[in-house]
Coordinates of C-alpha atoms in Angstrom, one line a residue:
Chain A
M101 CA -23.4 7.2 -41.2
I102 CA -19.8 7.3 -38.9
D103 CA -17.6 9.2 -41.0
P104 CA -13.6 8.8 -40.0
Q105 CA -12.8 12.0 -42.0
V106 CA -14.3 14.3 -39.3
I107 CA -11.7 13.4 -36.7
I108 CA -8.9 13.3 -39.8
D109 CA -9.8 16.7 -40.3
H110 CA -9.6 17.9 -36.9
W111 CA -6.9 15.9 -35.8
P112 CA -4.7 19.0 -34.3
Y113 CA -7.9 20.1 -31.7
F114 CA -8.1 16.0 -30.3
A115 CA -4.3 16.5 -30.2
A116 CA -4.2 19.9 -28.4
G117 CA -7.2 18.7 -26.1
I118 CA -5.6 15.3 -24.8
W119 CA -2.4 17.0 -24.4
M120 CA -4.4 19.4 -22.0
T121 CA -6.1 16.6 -20.1
I122 CA -2.7 14.9 -19.8
Q123 CA -1.1 18.0 -18.4
V124 CA -3.9 19.1 -16.0
S125 CA -4.6 15.6 -15.1
L126 CA -0.9 14.7 -14.2
A127 CA -0.6 17.9 -12.1
A128 CA -3.4 17.5 -9.8
I129 CA -2.8 14.0 -9.1
V130 CA 0.8 14.7 -8.1
L131 CA -0.2 18.1 -6.6
G132 CA -3.6 16.3 -5.0
F133 CA -1.5 13.1 -3.6
M134 CA 1.3 15.5 -1.8
I135 CA -2.1 17.4 -0.2
A136 CA -3.2 14.0 1.0
F137 CA -0.2 12.9 2.4
A138 CA 0.0 15.7 4.7
V139 CA -3.8 15.8 5.5
A140 CA -3.4 11.8 6.1
L141 CA -0.2 12.5 8.6
L142 CA -2.8 15.7 10.3
R143 CA -5.4 12.8 10.5
T144 CA -3.2 10.7 12.7
S145 CA -1.7 14.0 14.7
R146 CA -2.0 13.8 18.9
F147 CA -3.7 17.5 18.5
R148 CA -7.5 16.8 18.4
L149 CA -7.7 20.0 16.4
L150 CA -5.6 19.0 13.5
R151 CA -7.3 15.9 13.3
G152 CA -10.3 17.8 13.3
V153 CA -9.5 20.0 10.8
A154 CA -8.5 17.4 8.3
S155 CA -11.4 15.4 9.0
A156 CA -13.2 18.4 7.9
Y157 CA -11.4 19.0 4.7
V158 CA -11.9 15.1 3.5
E159 CA -15.9 15.0 4.4
M160 CA -16.4 18.8 3.2
L161 CA -14.3 17.7 -0.5
R162 CA -15.9 14.4 -0.6
N163 CA -19.3 15.2 0.1
V164 CA -19.8 18.2 -2.9
P165 CA -19.9 17.6 -6.6
F166 CA -17.0 18.5 -8.2
I167 CA -18.5 21.3 -10.1
I168 CA -19.4 23.2 -7.8
L169 CA -15.9 23.2 -6.0
L170 CA -14.6 23.9 -9.3
F171 CA -17.2 27.1 -9.4
I172 CA -16.5 28.1 -6.3
F173 CA -12.4 28.8 -7.3
F174 CA -13.3 29.8 -10.3
Y175 CA -16.4 32.1 -9.6
G176 CA -16.1 32.7 -6.3
L177 CA -12.3 32.9 -5.6
P178 CA -12.5 36.7 -7.9
F179 CA -14.8 38.2 -5.7
S180 CA -12.2 37.9 -2.9
G181 CA -9.5 39.4 -5.5
I182 CA -7.9 36.5 -6.2
R183 CA -8.2 36.1 -10.0
L184 CA -6.4 32.8 -11.8
P185 CA -6.3 31.7 -15.1
E186 CA -9.0 28.9 -15.8
Q187 CA -6.2 26.3 -16.5
V188 CA -4.9 27.4 -13.0
A189 CA -7.7 27.3 -11.2
G190 CA -9.3 24.1 -12.5
T191 CA -5.8 22.2 -11.7
I192 CA -5.9 23.6 -8.5
A193 CA -9.8 22.6 -7.7
L194 CA -9.3 19.2 -9.4
S195 CA -6.0 18.5 -6.7
F196 CA -8.4 19.5 -4.0
F197 CA -10.9 17.2 -4.9
A198 CA -8.5 13.9 -5.7
S199 CA -6.7 15.1 -2.4
A200 CA -9.3 14.1 -0.5
Y201 CA -10.1 10.8 -2.0
Y202 CA -6.2 9.8 -1.6
A203 CA -6.0 10.9 2.1
E204 CA -8.3 8.5 2.7
I205 CA -6.1 5.6 1.0
I206 CA -2.7 6.9 2.3
R207 CA -4.2 6.8 6.3
G208 CA -5.5 3.5 5.6
A209 CA -2.8 2.2 4.4
M210 CA -0.6 3.6 7.0
A211 CA -2.8 2.1 9.6
S212 CA -1.8 -1.2 7.5
V213 CA 2.2 -1.3 8.3
P214 CA 1.9 -3.9 10.9
R215 CA 1.8 -2.0 14.6
G216 CA 4.8 -4.0 16.1
Q217 CA 7.4 -2.8 13.6
V218 CA 6.7 0.7 14.6
E219 CA 6.6 0.3 18.1
A220 CA 10.2 -1.1 17.6
A221 CA 11.4 1.7 16.2
R222 CA 9.6 3.7 18.8
A223 CA 11.6 1.5 21.1
M224 CA 14.9 2.2 19.7
G225 CA 14.8 5.8 20.2
F226 CA 13.2 6.8 16.6
T227 CA 11.8 9.9 15.8
Y228 CA 7.9 9.9 14.4
G229 CA 10.0 11.5 11.0
Q230 CA 12.4 8.3 11.0
I231 CA 9.8 6.0 11.4
L232 CA 8.0 7.5 8.6
R233 CA 10.4 7.6 6.4
D234 CA 12.1 4.2 7.0
I235 CA 9.2 1.8 8.1
I236 CA 5.8 3.4 7.2
V237 CA 6.0 5.0 3.7
P238 CA 8.5 2.5 2.2
Q239 CA 5.6 -0.4 3.3
M240 CA 2.5 1.2 2.6
W241 CA 2.3 1.0 -1.2
K242 CA 1.4 -2.1 -1.1
F243 CA -2.0 -1.4 0.6
A244 CA -2.4 2.0 -1.4
L245 CA -1.6 1.2 -4.7
P246 CA -4.8 -0.9 -5.6
P247 CA -7.1 1.9 -4.5
M248 CA -5.0 4.6 -6.1
A249 CA -5.3 3.5 -9.4
G250 CA -9.4 4.2 -9.2
I251 CA -9.1 7.6 -7.4
T252 CA -6.4 8.6 -10.3
T253 CA -8.9 7.1 -13.3
M254 CA -11.6 9.0 -11.7
T255 CA -9.3 12.6 -11.7
V256 CA -8.8 11.8 -15.3
K257 CA -12.6 11.6 -16.3
E258 CA -13.2 14.5 -13.4
S259 CA -11.2 16.7 -15.3
S260 CA -14.0 16.9 -18.0
I261 CA -15.6 19.1 -15.9
L262 CA -12.9 22.0 -16.6
S263 CA -14.5 22.2 -20.1
T264 CA -17.4 24.2 -17.9
I265 CA -15.1 26.6 -17.5
T266 CA -13.6 27.0 -20.8
V267 CA -10.1 25.1 -20.2
A268 CA -9.0 24.1 -23.6
E269 CA -8.9 20.0 -22.5
L270 CA -10.2 17.0 -24.4
T271 CA -13.7 17.8 -24.0
Y272 CA -13.8 21.4 -24.6
Q273 CA -12.2 20.9 -27.8
G274 CA -15.2 18.2 -28.6
I275 CA -17.5 20.7 -28.0
I276 CA -15.6 22.7 -30.7
V277 CA -15.2 20.3 -33.6
Q278 CA -18.9 19.2 -32.6
G279 CA -20.1 22.7 -33.1
M280 CA -18.2 22.9 -36.5
T281 CA -19.3 19.6 -37.7
F282 CA -22.4 18.6 -36.3
A283 CA -21.0 14.7 -36.2
P284 CA -21.7 14.1 -32.9
F285 CA -21.3 10.2 -32.8
E286 CA -17.5 10.5 -34.6
V287 CA -16.4 13.4 -32.2
F288 CA -17.6 11.9 -29.2
F289 CA -16.8 8.3 -29.6
A290 CA -13.0 9.6 -30.4
I291 CA -13.1 11.5 -27.4
A292 CA -14.2 8.7 -25.1
A293 CA -11.3 6.1 -27.1
L294 CA -8.7 9.2 -25.9
Y295 CA -9.7 9.2 -22.5
W296 CA -10.2 5.6 -22.6
I297 CA -6.4 4.6 -24.0
F298 CA -5.2 7.5 -21.2
T299 CA -7.1 6.0 -18.4
A300 CA -6.1 2.3 -19.5
V301 CA -2.4 3.4 -19.8
L302 CA -2.4 4.6 -16.4
V303 CA -3.7 1.8 -14.7
R304 CA -1.5 -0.5 -16.7
L305 CA 1.7 1.7 -15.0
F306 CA -0.1 1.2 -11.5
R307 CA -0.6 -2.7 -12.0
I308 CA 3.4 -2.7 -12.9
A309 CA 3.9 -0.6 -9.8
E310 CA 1.6 -2.9 -7.6
C311 CA 4.2 -5.9 -9.1
R312 CA 7.1 -4.3 -8.1
V313 CA 6.0 -4.0 -4.6
G314 CA 4.0 -7.0 -4.3
S315 CA 6.6 -9.1 -6.1
A316 CA 9.3 -8.6 -4.0
E317 CA 7.4 -9.5 -0.9
L318 CA 6.0 -12.8 -3.0
A319 CA 9.6 -13.8 -4.2
A320 CA 11.0 -13.7 -0.7
A321 CA 8.1 -15.6 0.4
A322 CA 8.6 -18.2 -2.1
R323 CA 12.1 -18.3 -0.7
S324 CA 11.2 -18.8 3.3
P325 CA 11.6 -22.2 5.4
V326 CA 8.0 -22.3 5.5
A327 CA 7.3 -22.2 1.9
S328 CA 10.4 -24.4 0.8
K329 CA 8.8 -27.0 3.5
Y330 CA 5.6 -26.8 1.3
L331 CA 5.8 -25.5 -2.1
T332 CA 8.1 -28.4 -3.2
L333 CA 7.3 -31.0 -6.4
E334 CA 9.5 -33.6 -4.0
A335 CA 7.1 -36.2 -2.4
R336 CA 7.0 -36.4 1.0
P337 CA 6.1 -39.1 3.6
Chain B
M398 CA 23.6 -1.7 49.0
A399 CA 24.8 0.7 45.5
T400 CA 22.4 2.9 43.9
P401 CA 20.2 1.1 41.3
L402 CA 20.2 1.0 37.7
L403 CA 16.6 0.9 37.3
A404 CA 14.2 1.9 40.4
I405 CA 11.1 1.7 40.0
E406 CA 8.5 2.8 43.0
N407 CA 4.9 2.6 43.4
L408 CA 4.5 2.5 39.7
S409 CA 0.5 2.1 38.3
K410 CA -1.2 2.3 35.2
S411 CA -4.6 1.7 33.7
Y412 CA -5.9 1.2 31.1
G413 CA -9.9 2.9 30.6
D414 CA -11.6 1.1 34.3
V415 CA -8.9 -1.7 34.5
Q416 CA -6.0 -0.5 36.5
V417 CA -3.1 -3.0 35.2
L418 CA -0.2 -2.5 37.7
K419 CA -1.3 -1.4 41.2
G420 CA 1.8 0.2 42.9
V421 CA 4.4 -1.7 41.6
S422 CA 8.2 -1.1 43.1
L423 CA 10.9 -3.0 41.9
D424 CA 15.0 -1.9 42.3
V425 CA 17.4 -3.6 39.5
H426 CA 20.9 -3.4 40.2
A427 CA 23.4 -3.5 37.2
G428 CA 24.3 -7.1 36.2
D429 CA 20.9 -8.5 37.8
V430 CA 18.7 -11.3 35.8
I431 CA 15.4 -10.8 36.8
G432 CA 12.7 -13.2 35.7
I433 CA 9.1 -11.8 35.6
I434 CA 6.1 -14.4 35.5
G435 CA 2.9 -14.9 35.8
R436 CA -0.4 -15.3 34.2
S437 CA -1.4 -13.2 30.9
G438 CA -2.8 -10.4 32.0
C439 CA -1.1 -9.9 35.5
G440 CA 0.3 -6.4 34.1
K441 CA 4.2 -8.0 33.6
S442 CA 4.0 -6.7 29.6
S443 CA 2.3 -3.5 30.9
L444 CA 5.6 -3.0 33.5
L445 CA 8.1 -3.3 30.9
R446 CA 6.3 -1.0 28.2
C447 CA 5.9 1.4 30.8
I448 CA 9.7 1.1 31.8
N449 CA 10.8 2.4 28.3
G450 CA 7.7 5.1 28.2
L451 CA 6.1 3.0 25.0
E452 CA 3.0 2.9 27.7
T453 CA 2.3 6.3 29.6
I454 CA 2.5 6.1 33.7
D455 CA -0.4 7.2 35.7
G456 CA 1.2 7.2 39.3
G457 CA 4.7 6.5 40.7
T458 CA 7.8 6.8 39.0
V459 CA 10.8 5.0 36.7
N460 CA 13.8 6.0 37.4
L461 CA 16.9 4.8 34.9
H462 CA 20.4 5.8 36.7
G463 CA 19.0 9.0 38.4
E464 CA 16.9 9.9 35.2
F465 CA 12.7 9.5 35.4
I466 CA 11.4 8.5 32.9
G467 CA 8.0 8.8 31.4
R468 CA 6.4 11.1 34.5
V469 CA 8.5 13.4 35.6
P470 CA 8.7 16.3 38.7
H471 CA 6.8 19.2 37.2
G472 CA 6.4 22.7 39.4
S473 CA 5.0 20.7 42.8
G474 CA 3.2 18.1 40.8
W475 CA 4.1 15.4 37.8
R476 CA 3.8 15.6 34.1
H477 CA 4.2 13.5 31.5
Q478 CA 6.8 13.2 29.0
T479 CA 6.8 13.7 25.2
E480 CA 7.8 11.3 22.8
R481 CA 10.3 13.7 21.9
E482 CA 11.8 13.8 25.3
L483 CA 11.6 9.9 25.9
I484 CA 13.7 9.2 22.4
D485 CA 17.2 9.7 24.3
L486 CA 15.8 7.6 27.2
R487 CA 14.8 4.4 24.8
A488 CA 17.9 4.5 23.2
R489 CA 19.4 3.3 26.2
I490 CA 16.8 0.4 27.0
G491 CA 16.9 -2.4 24.7
F492 CA 13.7 -4.0 24.3
V493 CA 13.0 -7.7 22.6
F494 CA 9.2 -8.6 21.4
Q495 CA 7.1 -11.8 21.8
Q496 CA 6.8 -11.3 17.7
F497 CA 10.3 -10.4 17.0
N498 CA 8.6 -7.0 15.3
L499 CA 11.6 -7.0 12.3
W500 CA 11.2 -4.2 10.0
S501 CA 10.1 -6.5 6.8
N502 CA 11.3 -4.3 4.2
K503 CA 14.5 -4.7 5.4
T504 CA 17.6 -7.1 5.1
A505 CA 18.9 -9.1 8.7
L506 CA 22.3 -6.8 8.1
D507 CA 20.0 -3.4 8.0
N508 CA 17.4 -4.6 10.3
V509 CA 20.6 -4.1 13.1
A510 CA 22.2 -1.2 11.3
L511 CA 19.3 1.3 11.2
P512 CA 19.0 2.0 14.6
L513 CA 22.8 2.8 14.6
V514 CA 22.4 5.2 11.6
R515 CA 19.2 6.7 12.6
V516 CA 19.6 6.9 16.5
R517 CA 23.4 6.9 17.0
K518 CA 24.3 8.7 13.6
K519 CA 26.7 6.4 12.4
S520 CA 27.5 6.0 9.2
W521 CA 25.9 3.3 6.8
A522 CA 29.3 2.0 6.2
E523 CA 30.0 1.6 9.8
A524 CA 26.8 0.8 10.9
R525 CA 26.8 -2.4 8.6
E526 CA 30.1 -3.0 9.8
T527 CA 29.2 -3.3 13.7
A528 CA 26.1 -5.1 12.6
A529 CA 27.6 -8.0 10.5
E530 CA 29.9 -8.2 13.4
M531 CA 26.9 -8.4 16.1
L532 CA 25.3 -11.0 13.3
V533 CA 28.3 -13.3 13.3
K534 CA 28.4 -13.6 16.9
L535 CA 25.0 -14.4 17.4
G536 CA 25.2 -17.3 14.6
L537 CA 23.4 -15.4 11.9
G538 CA 26.6 -14.6 9.9
D539 CA 25.3 -16.1 6.6
K540 CA 21.5 -14.7 7.0
T541 CA 23.0 -11.1 6.7
A542 CA 21.1 -10.6 3.1
S543 CA 18.1 -12.1 4.3
H544 CA 14.5 -10.9 4.9
P545 CA 12.4 -11.4 7.8
S546 CA 10.1 -13.2 5.8
E547 CA 13.1 -16.0 5.0
L548 CA 14.4 -16.6 8.4
S549 CA 13.0 -19.1 11.2
G550 CA 11.1 -17.6 14.4
G551 CA 14.4 -18.3 16.1
Q552 CA 16.6 -16.9 13.6
Q553 CA 14.2 -13.1 13.3
Q554 CA 14.5 -13.1 17.5
R555 CA 17.8 -13.6 17.2
V556 CA 18.1 -10.6 15.0
S557 CA 16.4 -8.8 16.9
I558 CA 18.3 -9.4 20.0
A559 CA 21.1 -8.3 17.4
R560 CA 19.3 -4.9 16.8
A561 CA 19.0 -4.4 20.8
L562 CA 22.2 -5.0 21.3
V563 CA 24.7 -3.4 18.8
M564 CA 23.1 -0.4 20.6
K565 CA 24.7 -1.1 23.8
P566 CA 21.4 -0.7 26.2
E567 CA 22.3 -0.5 29.6
L568 CA 19.2 -2.4 30.1
M569 CA 17.7 -5.2 28.0
L570 CA 14.1 -5.7 28.5
L571 CA 12.4 -9.1 27.1
D572 CA 8.9 -9.7 26.7
E573 CA 8.3 -13.3 26.3
P574 CA 11.4 -13.4 23.7
T575 CA 10.9 -17.6 23.4
S576 CA 6.8 -17.3 23.6
A577 CA 6.5 -17.3 20.1
L578 CA 9.3 -20.1 18.9
D579 CA 8.5 -23.5 18.1
P580 CA 10.2 -25.5 20.9
E581 CA 13.4 -26.7 19.0
L582 CA 14.1 -22.8 17.7
V583 CA 13.5 -21.8 21.8
L584 CA 17.3 -23.4 22.9
D585 CA 18.6 -21.1 20.2
V586 CA 17.3 -18.1 21.6
L587 CA 18.2 -18.8 25.5
K588 CA 21.6 -19.9 24.3
V589 CA 22.1 -16.3 22.9
L590 CA 20.4 -15.3 26.3
Q591 CA 23.0 -17.3 28.4
D592 CA 25.7 -15.4 26.4
L593 CA 24.2 -11.8 27.6
V594 CA 24.1 -13.1 31.1
A595 CA 27.9 -14.1 31.5
E596 CA 28.6 -10.7 29.7
G597 CA 26.9 -9.4 32.9
M598 CA 24.0 -7.9 30.6
T599 CA 21.1 -6.3 33.4
M600 CA 17.8 -7.8 32.0
L601 CA 14.4 -7.8 33.0
C602 CA 12.6 -10.9 31.1
V603 CA 9.2 -11.9 31.0
T604 CA 9.3 -15.3 30.4
H605 CA 8.0 -18.8 31.6
E606 CA 11.4 -20.9 31.0
M607 CA 12.0 -21.7 35.0
G608 CA 14.8 -23.8 33.9
F609 CA 16.1 -20.3 32.3
I610 CA 15.7 -18.6 35.2
R611 CA 16.3 -21.2 38.1
T612 CA 20.1 -21.3 36.1
F613 CA 20.8 -18.0 35.5
G614 CA 18.1 -15.6 37.2
S615 CA 19.6 -13.3 40.5
R616 CA 15.6 -12.6 41.3
L617 CA 12.7 -13.9 40.2
V618 CA 9.4 -11.8 40.7
F619 CA 6.0 -13.5 40.4
M620 CA 2.9 -11.1 39.5
D621 CA -0.7 -11.2 39.7
G622 CA -3.4 -9.1 39.4
G623 CA -1.0 -5.7 38.8
E624 CA 0.9 -6.3 41.7
I625 CA 4.1 -8.4 42.6
V626 CA 3.7 -11.2 45.1
E627 CA 6.4 -12.8 45.6
T628 CA 10.2 -12.0 44.5
G629 CA 13.6 -13.6 45.8
D630 CA 16.1 -15.8 44.5
P631 CA 14.8 -18.1 41.9
R632 CA 15.6 -21.3 43.4
D633 CA 14.1 -20.4 46.9
V634 CA 10.9 -19.0 45.2
L635 CA 10.4 -21.9 42.9
S636 CA 11.0 -25.1 45.2
A637 CA 8.9 -23.3 47.9
P638 CA 6.2 -21.2 46.8
K639 CA 4.6 -19.1 49.6
T640 CA 1.2 -18.0 48.3
E641 CA -1.3 -20.3 46.9
R642 CA -1.6 -18.3 43.6
L643 CA 2.3 -18.9 42.8
R644 CA 2.1 -22.7 43.9
S645 CA -1.4 -22.9 41.3
L646 CA 0.7 -20.7 38.3
L647 CA 3.9 -23.5 38.5
G648 CA 1.4 -26.5 38.6
T649 CA 0.2 -25.4 35.1
I650 CA 4.2 -24.7 33.9
Q651 CA 6.1 -27.9 32.9
H652 CA 9.0 -26.9 34.5

């Protein structure tokens, strides 16, 4: 029998857990994206060595299970004299993991900005930094946001692995409550629901952002001369 | 004769094994209006792109007012300029593309103002004022707030010409500026180009608008297979082509 009383009685554990999950995930998403942006720039560098380093970074991280990456950070680093609190080690590992996926998305999105627009700016004497800031970055979101939503949910879900190094996030708290109550169904359904709510909110935010970048263009297209020629209710001969 | 504004000497360029320019030499004097014609793939676009360093040069030189572009003397040999070195030179040369290449995230006004802000380091207020004047001059005074997607091809091309002109270029390179336009819009753009000719702008224009070259061109250059095959006064060249290659090209173009 499902007994909701278990969840109600132990709500502070769930609250603390989801709060930690939110903090760790959001930090990893923001940090991961910043790393990814740098990696994506390196992948388009003129220098072969830098391109090689960046693509090795991406390939390495994408072909290793997250839990192994986490163990390297948490158990491996102390041997080289760096001892990080579990929460910090976990967040950094998660950032690196997410950054490999974000980097590929950003690289693809940058390459999707029409080449001619970049060339026009080059021809006028823009620096590469100016081209990035004025032309590429403002126009890459339309291509980057839809796949980014998927990687962002993945990052939130992978944060549950941090429970293995005792970061007191949602999954960890669930295991604690389960140990006290022996009510696995109640506890883990509640946890599943909390993850689902958090990711659903994030996906919703991405949809809103996608509409922002997409809708501006759609609206412009609807006002274009071509559209007014064809998208009209008037009968034409 | 005075020193040329632009001196191209023995310019060569290859893409892999394909040599698209095989030793092109051309002097352009201030005020010249040079029409470049040729079949697609003859190297005419590559020539323009080498002139402002969009493509690297494999051999020969391009010299603007005494400054080498793209390939510069280095020790006893030559070296390619870096992107950063090319920036100042590019800012002195206007380039107009067949596909306009306006920035779709900016309004017409900001497309024209942005280069002034970024390259010429003007304030936005000053840049927008200059840009607005230029758009009015080109008959686009009512389109300043429009995005490129809301403009017709002819309007987009005129915005792109305005964008090049506000930089006060010493030389304009136009790569088939009317080829992507509907026939009824070609005239709008040609009219703008005529005004430029009247103002004494130096232009190199790849085009198949023979009427325009015949009337306004000071020289016609016919390219084929990466070489300049015929050159001279447009009226002479067009009425009495010396080579079979030019005759057959002219036969395929209405003029």
